[in-house]
Amino acid sequence: MRTQSLWEHTLTFFPQFLAALREHASPDATVAVIGASDGKFVLPLAAAGHRVIAVERDPFALHGGEVDLPGDGRARAPGLMDRLESEGLRSRVQVVEADFLSAALPGASCDAVWTSCSWHYSANHHSPLADFVGRMQSLVREGGLFGAEFMMPVEERHASVEHYTSPERLARHFGDDWNVRLTLRTNRFTERPHIGRPHDHTHRMGLFIAARAAE
């Protein structure tokens, strides 16, 4: 990639999702990325030959703009649209600029769906976690993959918010028509400053990958 995501160096389980995708889907599979941000996951998927549906409602993530950098610096960051054009990948990505829960999306037409640390943001707490999980599930065709990495509780206040979840609690949303393929979790770890978090901060993360059963 000639361009770089603002989130390029943050921890992710995305390689584990890619490995599962290679096992379950063709190289030109359709993958929906929920909370596409500036394309940290969208661009690698498109560059690998996949057709991508990128869902994002934040104008800054989509179109870029000025950002405050750790250390009192400022810079212009490219958005998803800029990066797709720069990398020559625009034709492989359908960008949906809308709230995920109300967006017009094709049901049961994706080979896989992926989200990274999207539903724990306070702006999404107006809807139950089950709404996000259920809508993601509805996009996946038979034999397709559901993949999510998410923040787990760290502070006491997180324990009362269902959106800070765990692999075990997520599994309750998956019935007999789903097979859980992989769950992982980290211990507490310290992440370095990045956009929106100017100081060292502590996280715990989980991964949940499931496959919809094929009839």
JSON list of C-alpha atoms in Angstrom, two decimals:
[
{"chain": "A", "resi": 1, "resn": "MET", "atom": "CA", "xyz": [0.00, 0.00, 0.00]},
{"chain": "A", "resi": 2, "resn": "ARG", "atom": "CA", "xyz": [1.29, 3.45, -0.93]},
{"chain": "A", "resi": 3, "resn": "THR", "atom": "CA", "xyz": [-1.05, 5.11, 1.57]},
{"chain": "A", "resi": 4, "resn": "GLN", "atom": "CA", "xyz": [-1.38, 4.29, 5.24]},
{"chain": "A", "resi": 5, "resn": "SER", "atom": "CA", "xyz": [-4.32, 4.11, 7.61]},
{"chain": "A", "resi": 6, "resn": "LEU", "atom": "CA", "xyz": [-4.35, 6.23, 10.75]},
{"chain": "A", "resi": 7, "resn": "TRP", "atom": "CA", "xyz": [-4.92, 2.92, 12.57]},
{"chain": "A", "resi": 8, "resn": "GLU", "atom": "CA", "xyz": [-2.15, 1.00, 10.79]},
{"chain": "A", "resi": 9, "resn": "HIS", "atom": "CA", "xyz": [-0.22, 0.16, 13.93]},
{"chain": "A", "resi": 10, "resn": "THR", "atom": "CA", "xyz": [-3.06, -0.67, 16.32]},
{"chain": "A", "resi": 11, "resn": "LEU", "atom": "CA", "xyz": [-3.44, -4.29, 17.41]},
{"chain": "A", "resi": 12, "resn": "THR", "atom": "CA", "xyz": [-5.76, -6.46, 15.31]},
{"chain": "A", "resi": 13, "resn": "PHE", "atom": "CA", "xyz": [-6.86, -10.07, 14.84]},
{"chain": "A", "resi": 14, "resn": "PHE", "atom": "CA", "xyz": [-7.49, -9.37, 11.15]},
{"chain": "A", "resi": 15, "resn": "PRO", "atom": "CA", "xyz": [-4.82, -11.89, 9.98]},
{"chain": "A", "resi": 16, "resn": "GLN", "atom": "CA", "xyz": [-6.82, -14.67, 11.67]},
{"chain": "A", "resi": 17, "resn": "PHE", "atom": "CA", "xyz": [-9.96, -13.52, 9.84]},
{"chain": "A", "resi": 18, "resn": "LEU", "atom": "CA", "xyz": [-8.07, -13.47, 6.52]},
{"chain": "A", "resi": 19, "resn": "ALA", "atom": "CA", "xyz": [-6.87, -17.03, 7.12]},
{"chain": "A", "resi": 20, "resn": "ALA", "atom": "CA", "xyz": [-10.46, -18.18, 7.74]},
{"chain": "A", "resi": 21, "resn": "LEU", "atom": "CA", "xyz": [-11.62, -16.30, 4.65]},
{"chain": "A", "resi": 22, "resn": "ARG", "atom": "CA", "xyz": [-9.06, -18.08, 2.47]},
{"chain": "A", "resi": 23, "resn": "GLU", "atom": "CA", "xyz": [-10.38, -21.43, 3.72]},
{"chain": "A", "resi": 24, "resn": "HIS", "atom": "CA", "xyz": [-14.06, -20.63, 3.19]},
{"chain": "A", "resi": 25, "resn": "ALA", "atom": "CA", "xyz": [-14.35, -18.31, 0.20]},
{"chain": "A", "resi": 26, "resn": "SER", "atom": "CA", "xyz": [-13.13, -17.79, -3.34]},
{"chain": "A", "resi": 27, "resn": "PRO", "atom": "CA", "xyz": [-10.56, -15.07, -4.12]},
{"chain": "A", "resi": 28, "resn": "ASP", "atom": "CA", "xyz": [-13.29, -12.83, -5.57]},
{"chain": "A", "resi": 29, "resn": "ALA", "atom": "CA", "xyz": [-15.66, -13.25, -2.62]},
{"chain": "A", "resi": 30, "resn": "THR", "atom": "CA", "xyz": [-17.84, -10.36, -1.48]},
{"chain": "A", "resi": 31, "resn": "VAL", "atom": "CA", "xyz": [-16.90, -9.08, 1.99]},
{"chain": "A", "resi": 32, "resn": "ALA", "atom": "CA", "xyz": [-18.79, -6.43, 3.96]},
{"chain": "A", "resi": 33, "resn": "VAL", "atom": "CA", "xyz": [-16.71, -4.29, 6.33]},
{"chain": "A", "resi": 34, "resn": "ILE", "atom": "CA", "xyz": [-18.84, -2.63, 8.99]},
{"chain": "A", "resi": 35, "resn": "GLY", "atom": "CA", "xyz": [-17.27, 0.54, 10.34]},
{"chain": "A", "resi": 36, "resn": "ALA", "atom": "CA", "xyz": [-14.86, 0.80, 7.42]},
{"chain": "A", "resi": 37, "resn": "SER", "atom": "CA", "xyz": [-13.07, 3.89, 8.80]},
{"chain": "A", "resi": 38, "resn": "ASP", "atom": "CA", "xyz": [-10.27, 5.03, 6.48]},
{"chain": "A", "resi": 39, "resn": "GLY", "atom": "CA", "xyz": [-9.77, 1.58, 4.97]},
{"chain": "A", "resi": 40, "resn": "LYS", "atom": "CA", "xyz": [-7.35, -0.30, 7.22]},
{"chain": "A", "resi": 41, "resn": "PHE", "atom": "CA", "xyz": [-9.21, -3.53, 6.34]},
{"chain": "A", "resi": 42, "resn": "VAL", "atom": "CA", "xyz": [-11.03, -2.49, 3.18]},
{"chain": "A", "resi": 43, "resn": "LEU", "atom": "CA", "xyz": [-7.92, -1.81, 1.10]},
{"chain": "A", "resi": 44, "resn": "PRO", "atom": "CA", "xyz": [-6.12, -5.11, 1.82]},
{"chain": "A", "resi": 45, "resn": "LEU", "atom": "CA", "xyz": [-9.31, -7.03, 1.01]},
{"chain": "A", "resi": 46, "resn": "ALA", "atom": "CA", "xyz": [-9.80, -5.18, -2.27]},
{"chain": "A", "resi": 47, "resn": "ALA", "atom": "CA", "xyz": [-6.12, -5.51, -3.18]},
{"chain": "A", "resi": 48, "resn": "ALA", "atom": "CA", "xyz": [-6.42, -9.29, -2.64]},
{"chain": "A", "resi": 49, "resn": "GLY", "atom": "CA", "xyz": [-9.17, -9.41, -5.28]},
{"chain": "A", "resi": 50, "resn": "HIS", "atom": "CA", "xyz": [-12.28, -9.37, -3.10]},
{"chain": "A", "resi": 51, "resn": "ARG", "atom": "CA", "xyz": [-15.35, -7.28, -3.79]},
{"chain": "A", "resi": 52, "resn": "VAL", "atom": "CA", "xyz": [-15.91, -5.11, -0.73]},
{"chain": "A", "resi": 53, "resn": "ILE", "atom": "CA", "xyz": [-18.97, -3.36, 0.68]},
{"chain": "A", "resi": 54, "resn": "ALA", "atom": "CA", "xyz": [-17.61, -0.66, 3.01]},
{"chain": "A", "resi": 55, "resn": "VAL", "atom": "CA", "xyz": [-20.14, 0.77, 5.47]},
{"chain": "A", "resi": 56, "resn": "GLU", "atom": "CA", "xyz": [-19.13, 3.97, 7.26]},
{"chain": "A", "resi": 57, "resn": "ARG", "atom": "CA", "xyz": [-21.10, 7.00, 8.47]},
{"chain": "A", "resi": 58, "resn": "ASP", "atom": "CA", "xyz": [-18.26, 9.30, 9.65]},
{"chain": "A", "resi": 59, "resn": "PRO", "atom": "CA", "xyz": [-17.52, 12.01, 7.03]},
{"chain": "A", "resi": 60, "resn": "PHE", "atom": "CA", "xyz": [-13.96, 12.42, 8.33]},
{"chain": "A", "resi": 61, "resn": "ALA", "atom": "CA", "xyz": [-13.21, 8.71, 7.93]},
{"chain": "A", "resi": 62, "resn": "LEU", "atom": "CA", "xyz": [-14.62, 8.77, 4.41]},
{"chain": "A", "resi": 63, "resn": "HIS", "atom": "CA", "xyz": [-13.24, 12.06, 3.12]},
{"chain": "A", "resi": 64, "resn": "GLY", "atom": "CA", "xyz": [-10.28, 12.89, 5.38]},
{"chain": "A", "resi": 65, "resn": "GLY", "atom": "CA", "xyz": [-9.27, 16.20, 6.94]},
{"chain": "A", "resi": 66, "resn": "GLU", "atom": "CA", "xyz": [-7.00, 17.83, 9.49]},
{"chain": "A", "resi": 67, "resn": "VAL", "atom": "CA", "xyz": [-6.08, 15.77, 12.56]},
{"chain": "A", "resi": 68, "resn": "ASP", "atom": "CA", "xyz": [-4.30, 16.45, 15.83]},
{"chain": "A", "resi": 69, "resn": "LEU", "atom": "CA", "xyz": [-1.29, 14.16, 16.19]},
{"chain": "A", "resi": 70, "resn": "PRO", "atom": "CA", "xyz": [0.26, 12.91, 19.44]},
{"chain": "A", "resi": 71, "resn": "GLY", "atom": "CA", "xyz": [2.89, 15.47, 20.42]},
{"chain": "A", "resi": 72, "resn": "ASP", "atom": "CA", "xyz": [0.89, 18.59, 19.45]},
{"chain": "A", "resi": 73, "resn": "GLY", "atom": "CA", "xyz": [1.36, 18.16, 15.70]},
{"chain": "A", "resi": 74, "resn": "ARG", "atom": "CA", "xyz": [-1.25, 18.51, 12.97]},
{"chain": "A", "resi": 75, "resn": "ALA", "atom": "CA", "xyz": [-1.53, 16.90, 9.57]},
{"chain": "A", "resi": 76, "resn": "ARG", "atom": "CA", "xyz": [-4.02, 16.21, 6.82]},
{"chain": "A", "resi": 77, "resn": "ALA", "atom": "CA", "xyz": [-5.15, 12.60, 6.82]},
{"chain": "A", "resi": 78, "resn": "PRO", "atom": "CA", "xyz": [-6.61, 10.99, 3.70]},
{"chain": "A", "resi": 79, "resn": "GLY", "atom": "CA", "xyz": [-10.02, 9.36, 4.02]},
{"chain": "A", "resi": 80, "resn": "LEU", "atom": "CA", "xyz": [-11.25, 6.09, 2.60]},
{"chain": "A", "resi": 81, "resn": "MET", "atom": "CA", "xyz": [-12.25, 7.63, -0.72]},
{"chain": "A", "resi": 82, "resn": "ASP", "atom": "CA", "xyz": [-8.84, 9.29, -1.19]},
{"chain": "A", "resi": 83, "resn": "ARG", "atom": "CA", "xyz": [-7.02, 6.08, -0.39]},
{"chain": "A", "resi": 84, "resn": "LEU", "atom": "CA", "xyz": [-9.11, 3.96, -2.74]},
{"chain": "A", "resi": 85, "resn": "GLU", "atom": "CA", "xyz": [-8.45, 6.37, -5.62]},
{"chain": "A", "resi": 86, "resn": "SER", "atom": "CA", "xyz": [-4.72, 6.58, -4.83]},
{"chain": "A", "resi": 87, "resn": "GLU", "atom": "CA", "xyz": [-4.39, 2.80, -4.74]},
{"chain": "A", "resi": 88, "resn": "GLY", "atom": "CA", "xyz": [-6.50, 2.23, -7.88]},
{"chain": "A", "resi": 89, "resn": "LEU", "atom": "CA", "xyz": [-9.06, 0.14, -5.98]},
{"chain": "A", "resi": 90, "resn": "ARG", "atom": "CA", "xyz": [-12.19, 2.26, -6.27]},
{"chain": "A", "resi": 91, "resn": "SER", "atom": "CA", "xyz": [-13.89, -0.09, -8.74]},
{"chain": "A", "resi": 92, "resn": "ARG", "atom": "CA", "xyz": [-13.71, -3.02, -6.30]},
{"chain": "A", "resi": 93, "resn": "VAL", "atom": "CA", "xyz": [-15.36, -1.22, -3.38]},
{"chain": "A", "resi": 94, "resn": "GLN", "atom": "CA", "xyz": [-18.97, -0.17, -2.88]},
{"chain": "A", "resi": 95, "resn": "VAL", "atom": "CA", "xyz": [-18.97, 2.58, -0.26]},
{"chain": "A", "resi": 96, "resn": "VAL", "atom": "CA", "xyz": [-22.17, 2.93, 1.76]},
{"chain": "A", "resi": 97, "resn": "GLU", "atom": "CA", "xyz": [-22.22, 6.24, 3.65]},
{"chain": "A", "resi": 98, "resn": "ALA", "atom": "CA", "xyz": [-24.89, 5.52, 6.24]},
{"chain": "A", "resi": 99, "resn": "ASP", "atom": "CA", "xyz": [-25.58, 4.25, 9.74]},
{"chain": "A", "resi": 100, "resn": "PHE", "atom": "CA", "xyz": [-25.17, 0.49, 9.59]},
{"chain": "A", "resi": 101, "resn": "LEU", "atom": "CA", "xyz": [-28.47, -0.35, 11.30]},
{"chain": "A", "resi": 102, "resn": "SER", "atom": "CA", "xyz": [-30.53, 1.73, 8.86]},
{"chain": "A", "resi": 103, "resn": "ALA", "atom": "CA", "xyz": [-28.42, 1.36, 5.69]},
{"chain": "A", "resi": 104, "resn": "ALA", "atom": "CA", "xyz": [-29.89, -0.23, 2.57]},
{"chain": "A", "resi": 105, "resn": "LEU", "atom": "CA", "xyz": [-27.80, -3.39, 2.34]},
{"chain": "A", "resi": 106, "resn": "PRO", "atom": "CA", "xyz": [-28.37, -6.63, 0.42]},
{"chain": "A", "resi": 107, "resn": "GLY", "atom": "CA", "xyz": [-29.53, -9.41, 2.73]},
{"chain": "A", "resi": 108, "resn": "ALA", "atom": "CA", "xyz": [-27.73, -12.77, 2.79]},
{"chain": "A", "resi": 109, "resn": "SER", "atom": "CA", "xyz": [-25.54, -11.84, -0.17]},
{"chain": "A", "resi": 110, "resn": "CYS", "atom": "CA", "xyz": [-22.06, -11.60, 1.36]},
{"chain": "A", "resi": 111, "resn": "ASP", "atom": "CA", "xyz": [-19.49, -14.36, 1.63]},
{"chain": "A", "resi": 112, "resn": "ALA", "atom": "CA", "xyz": [-18.17, -12.75, 4.80]},
{"chain": "A", "resi": 113, "resn": "VAL", "atom": "CA", "xyz": [-18.74, -9.80, 7.11]},
{"chain": "A", "resi": 114, "resn": "TRP", "atom": "CA", "xyz": [-16.11, -8.19, 9.34]},
{"chain": "A", "resi": 115, "resn": "THR", "atom": "CA", "xyz": [-16.10, -5.45, 11.97]},
{"chain": "A", "resi": 116, "resn": "SER", "atom": "CA", "xyz": [-13.33, -4.12, 14.16]},
{"chain": "A", "resi": 117, "resn": "CYS", "atom": "CA", "xyz": [-14.04, -2.46, 17.52]},
{"chain": "A", "resi": 118, "resn": "SER", "atom": "CA", "xyz": [-17.09, -0.63, 16.17]},
{"chain": "A", "resi": 119, "resn": "TRP", "atom": "CA", "xyz": [-20.03, -1.35, 18.43]},
{"chain": "A", "resi": 120, "resn": "HIS", "atom": "CA", "xyz": [-18.39, -0.39, 21.75]},
{"chain": "A", "resi": 121, "resn": "TYR", "atom": "CA", "xyz": [-18.35, 3.33, 20.86]},
{"chain": "A", "resi": 122, "resn": "SER", "atom": "CA", "xyz": [-20.82, 5.25, 23.02]},
{"chain": "A", "resi": 123, "resn": "ALA", "atom": "CA", "xyz": [-22.57, 6.60, 19.90]},
{"chain": "A", "resi": 124, "resn": "ASN", "atom": "CA", "xyz": [-23.75, 3.02, 19.27]},
{"chain": "A", "resi": 125, "resn": "HIS", "atom": "CA", "xyz": [-25.06, 2.32, 22.76]},
{"chain": "A", "resi": 126, "resn": "HIS", "atom": "CA", "xyz": [-28.54, 3.55, 21.79]},
{"chain": "A", "resi": 127, "resn": "SER", "atom": "CA", "xyz": [-29.18, 0.13, 20.25]},
{"chain": "A", "resi": 128, "resn": "PRO", "atom": "CA", "xyz": [-28.76, -3.29, 21.90]},
{"chain": "A", "resi": 129, "resn": "LEU", "atom": "CA", "xyz": [-25.70, -5.28, 20.90]},
{"chain": "A", "resi": 130, "resn": "ALA", "atom": "CA", "xyz": [-28.08, -7.94, 19.57]},
{"chain": "A", "resi": 131, "resn": "ASP", "atom": "CA", "xyz": [-29.21, -5.48, 16.88]},
{"chain": "A", "resi": 132, "resn": "PHE", "atom": "CA", "xyz": [-25.66, -5.09, 15.55]},
{"chain": "A", "resi": 133, "resn": "VAL", "atom": "CA", "xyz": [-24.89, -8.79, 15.68]},
{"chain": "A", "resi": 134, "resn": "GLY", "atom": "CA", "xyz": [-28.22, -9.75, 14.11]},
{"chain": "A", "resi": 135, "resn": "ARG", "atom": "CA", "xyz": [-27.86, -7.25, 11.28]},
{"chain": "A", "resi": 136, "resn": "MET", "atom": "CA", "xyz": [-24.35, -8.51, 10.54]},
{"chain": "A", "resi": 137, "resn": "GLN", "atom": "CA", "xyz": [-25.58, -12.10, 10.55]},
{"chain": "A", "resi": 138, "resn": "SER", "atom": "CA", "xyz": [-28.35, -11.19, 8.11]},
{"chain": "A", "resi": 139, "resn": "LEU", "atom": "CA", "xyz": [-25.78, -10.16, 5.48]},
{"chain": "A", "resi": 140, "resn": "VAL", "atom": "CA", "xyz": [-24.03, -13.56, 5.41]},
{"chain": "A", "resi": 141, "resn": "ARG", "atom": "CA", "xyz": [-25.09, -16.21, 2.91]},
{"chain": "A", "resi": 142, "resn": "GLU", "atom": "CA", "xyz": [-25.06, -19.94, 3.70]},
{"chain": "A", "resi": 143, "resn": "GLY", "atom": "CA", "xyz": [-21.51, -21.15, 4.23]},
{"chain": "A", "resi": 144, "resn": "GLY", "atom": "CA", "xyz": [-20.29, -17.59, 4.79]},
{"chain": "A", "resi": 145, "resn": "LEU", "atom": "CA", "xyz": [-18.26, -16.10, 7.64]},
{"chain": "A", "resi": 146, "resn": "PHE", "atom": "CA", "xyz": [-19.02, -13.71, 10.49]},
{"chain": "A", "resi": 147, "resn": "GLY", "atom": "CA", "xyz": [-15.92, -12.07, 11.98]},
{"chain": "A", "resi": 148, "resn": "ALA", "atom": "CA", "xyz": [-15.66, -9.48, 14.74]},
{"chain": "A", "resi": 149, "resn": "GLU", "atom": "CA", "xyz": [-12.93, -8.15, 16.97]},
{"chain": "A", "resi": 150, "resn": "PHE", "atom": "CA", "xyz": [-14.13, -6.12, 19.91]},
{"chain": "A", "resi": 151, "resn": "MET", "atom": "CA", "xyz": [-13.16, -4.41, 23.13]},
{"chain": "A", "resi": 152, "resn": "MET", "atom": "CA", "xyz": [-13.63, -6.35, 26.35]},
{"chain": "A", "resi": 153, "resn": "PRO", "atom": "CA", "xyz": [-14.20, -4.72, 29.77]},
{"chain": "A", "resi": 154, "resn": "VAL", "atom": "CA", "xyz": [-11.16, -3.08, 31.34]},
{"chain": "A", "resi": 155, "resn": "GLU", "atom": "CA", "xyz": [-12.58, -0.43, 33.65]},
{"chain": "A", "resi": 156, "resn": "GLU", "atom": "CA", "xyz": [-15.39, -0.95, 36.15]},
{"chain": "A", "resi": 157, "resn": "ARG", "atom": "CA", "xyz": [-17.75, 1.24, 34.10]},
{"chain": "A", "resi": 158, "resn": "HIS", "atom": "CA", "xyz": [-17.37, -1.13, 31.13]},
{"chain": "A", "resi": 159, "resn": "ALA", "atom": "CA", "xyz": [-18.88, -4.04, 33.06]},
{"chain": "A", "resi": 160, "resn": "SER", "atom": "CA", "xyz": [-22.35, -2.50, 32.91]},
{"chain": "A", "resi": 161, "resn": "VAL", "atom": "CA", "xyz": [-22.22, -1.88, 29.14]},
{"chain": "A", "resi": 162, "resn": "GLU", "atom": "CA", "xyz": [-23.12, -4.97, 27.10]},
{"chain": "A", "resi": 163, "resn": "HIS", "atom": "CA", "xyz": [-21.22, -3.62, 24.08]},
{"chain": "A", "resi": 164, "resn": "TYR", "atom": "CA", "xyz": [-17.97, -4.42, 25.92]},
{"chain": "A", "resi": 165, "resn": "THR", "atom": "CA", "xyz": [-18.47, -8.13, 25.52]},
{"chain": "A", "resi": 166, "resn": "SER", "atom": "CA", "xyz": [-16.65, -11.49, 25.47]},
{"chain": "A", "resi": 167, "resn": "PRO", "atom": "CA", "xyz": [-16.52, -14.48, 23.13]},
{"chain": "A", "resi": 168, "resn": "GLU", "atom": "CA", "xyz": [-18.75, -16.44, 25.51]},
{"chain": "A", "resi": 169, "resn": "ARG", "atom": "CA", "xyz": [-21.44, -13.77, 25.61]},
{"chain": "A", "resi": 170, "resn": "LEU", "atom": "CA", "xyz": [-21.31, -13.29, 21.84]},
{"chain": "A", "resi": 171, "resn": "ALA", "atom": "CA", "xyz": [-21.82, -17.03, 21.33]},
{"chain": "A", "resi": 172, "resn": "ARG", "atom": "CA", "xyz": [-25.31, -16.69, 22.86]},
{"chain": "A", "resi": 173, "resn": "HIS", "atom": "CA", "xyz": [-26.39, -14.80, 19.72]},
{"chain": "A", "resi": 174, "resn": "PHE", "atom": "CA", "xyz": [-25.51, -17.73, 17.43]},
{"chain": "A", "resi": 175, "resn": "GLY", "atom": "CA", "xyz": [-27.94, -20.60, 17.03]},
{"chain": "A", "resi": 176, "resn": "ASP", "atom": "CA", "xyz": [-27.73, -24.04, 15.50]},
{"chain": "A", "resi": 177, "resn": "ASP", "atom": "CA", "xyz": [-27.31, -22.62, 12.00]},
{"chain": "A", "resi": 178, "resn": "TRP", "atom": "CA", "xyz": [-23.89, -21.24, 12.98]},
{"chain": "A", "resi": 179, "resn": "ASN", "atom": "CA", "xyz": [-20.63, -23.00, 13.81]},
{"chain": "A", "resi": 180, "resn": "VAL", "atom": "CA", "xyz": [-18.15, -21.14, 15.98]},
{"chain": "A", "resi": 181, "resn": "ARG", "atom": "CA", "xyz": [-14.75, -21.51, 14.28]},
{"chain": "A", "resi": 182, "resn": "LEU", "atom": "CA", "xyz": [-12.36, -19.45, 16.41]},
{"chain": "A", "resi": 183, "resn": "THR", "atom": "CA", "xyz": [-12.36, -17.34, 19.56]},
{"chain": "A", "resi": 184, "resn": "LEU", "atom": "CA", "xyz": [-9.37, -15.50, 20.98]},
{"chain": "A", "resi": 185, "resn": "ARG", "atom": "CA", "xyz": [-8.72, -12.88, 23.63]},
{"chain": "A", "resi": 186, "resn": "THR", "atom": "CA", "xyz": [-5.83, -10.81, 24.86]},
{"chain": "A", "resi": 187, "resn": "ASN", "atom": "CA", "xyz": [-4.72, -10.04, 28.36]},
{"chain": "A", "resi": 188, "resn": "ARG", "atom": "CA", "xyz": [-4.61, -6.36, 29.27]},
{"chain": "A", "resi": 189, "resn": "PHE", "atom": "CA", "xyz": [-2.10, -4.53, 27.14]},
{"chain": "A", "resi": 190, "resn": "THR", "atom": "CA", "xyz": [-0.91, -0.95, 26.82]},
{"chain": "A", "resi": 191, "resn": "GLU", "atom": "CA", "xyz": [-1.38, 0.76, 23.48]},
{"chain": "A", "resi": 192, "resn": "ARG", "atom": "CA", "xyz": [0.68, 3.76, 22.46]},
{"chain": "A", "resi": 193, "resn": "PRO", "atom": "CA", "xyz": [-0.97, 7.14, 21.71]},
{"chain": "A", "resi": 194, "resn": "HIS", "atom": "CA", "xyz": [-2.92, 7.42, 18.47]},
{"chain": "A", "resi": 195, "resn": "ILE", "atom": "CA", "xyz": [-5.57, 9.68, 16.94]},
{"chain": "A", "resi": 196, "resn": "GLY", "atom": "CA", "xyz": [-8.18, 10.49, 19.56]},
{"chain": "A", "resi": 197, "resn": "ARG", "atom": "CA", "xyz": [-6.12, 9.00, 22.42]},
{"chain": "A", "resi": 198, "resn": "PRO", "atom": "CA", "xyz": [-3.07, 11.22, 23.07]},
{"chain": "A", "resi": 199, "resn": "HIS", "atom": "CA", "xyz": [-1.73, 9.11, 25.94]},
{"chain": "A", "resi": 200, "resn": "ASP", "atom": "CA", "xyz": [-0.85, 5.48, 26.62]},
{"chain": "A", "resi": 201, "resn": "HIS", "atom": "CA", "xyz": [-4.04, 3.51, 27.35]},
{"chain": "A", "resi": 202, "resn": "THR", "atom": "CA", "xyz": [-5.08, 0.00, 28.34]},
{"chain": "A", "resi": 203, "resn": "HIS", "atom": "CA", "xyz": [-7.22, -2.42, 26.33]},
{"chain": "A", "resi": 204, "resn": "ARG", "atom": "CA", "xyz": [-8.44, -6.00, 26.26]},
{"chain": "A", "resi": 205, "resn": "MET", "atom": "CA", "xyz": [-9.62, -7.40, 22.94]},
{"chain": "A", "resi": 206, "resn": "GLY", "atom": "CA", "xyz": [-11.51, -10.45, 21.78]},
{"chain": "A", "resi": 207, "resn": "LEU", "atom": "CA", "xyz": [-12.07, -12.21, 18.47]},
{"chain": "A", "resi": 208, "resn": "PHE", "atom": "CA", "xyz": [-15.11, -14.20, 17.34]},
{"chain": "A", "resi": 209, "resn": "ILE", "atom": "CA", "xyz": [-15.36, -16.01, 14.00]},
{"chain": "A", "resi": 210, "resn": "ALA", "atom": "CA", "xyz": [-18.33, -18.18, 13.06]},
{"chain": "A", "resi": 211, "resn": "ALA", "atom": "CA", "xyz": [-19.52, -19.84, 9.83]},
{"chain": "A", "resi": 212, "resn": "ARG", "atom": "CA", "xyz": [-23.14, -20.03, 8.76]},
{"chain": "A", "resi": 213, "resn": "ALA", "atom": "CA", "xyz": [-24.07, -23.64, 8.11]},
{"chain": "A", "resi": 214, "resn": "ALA", "atom": "CA", "xyz": [-24.64, -24.62, 4.50]},
{"chain": "A", "resi": 215, "resn": "GLU", "atom": "CA", "xyz": [-27.68, -26.75, 3.70]}
]
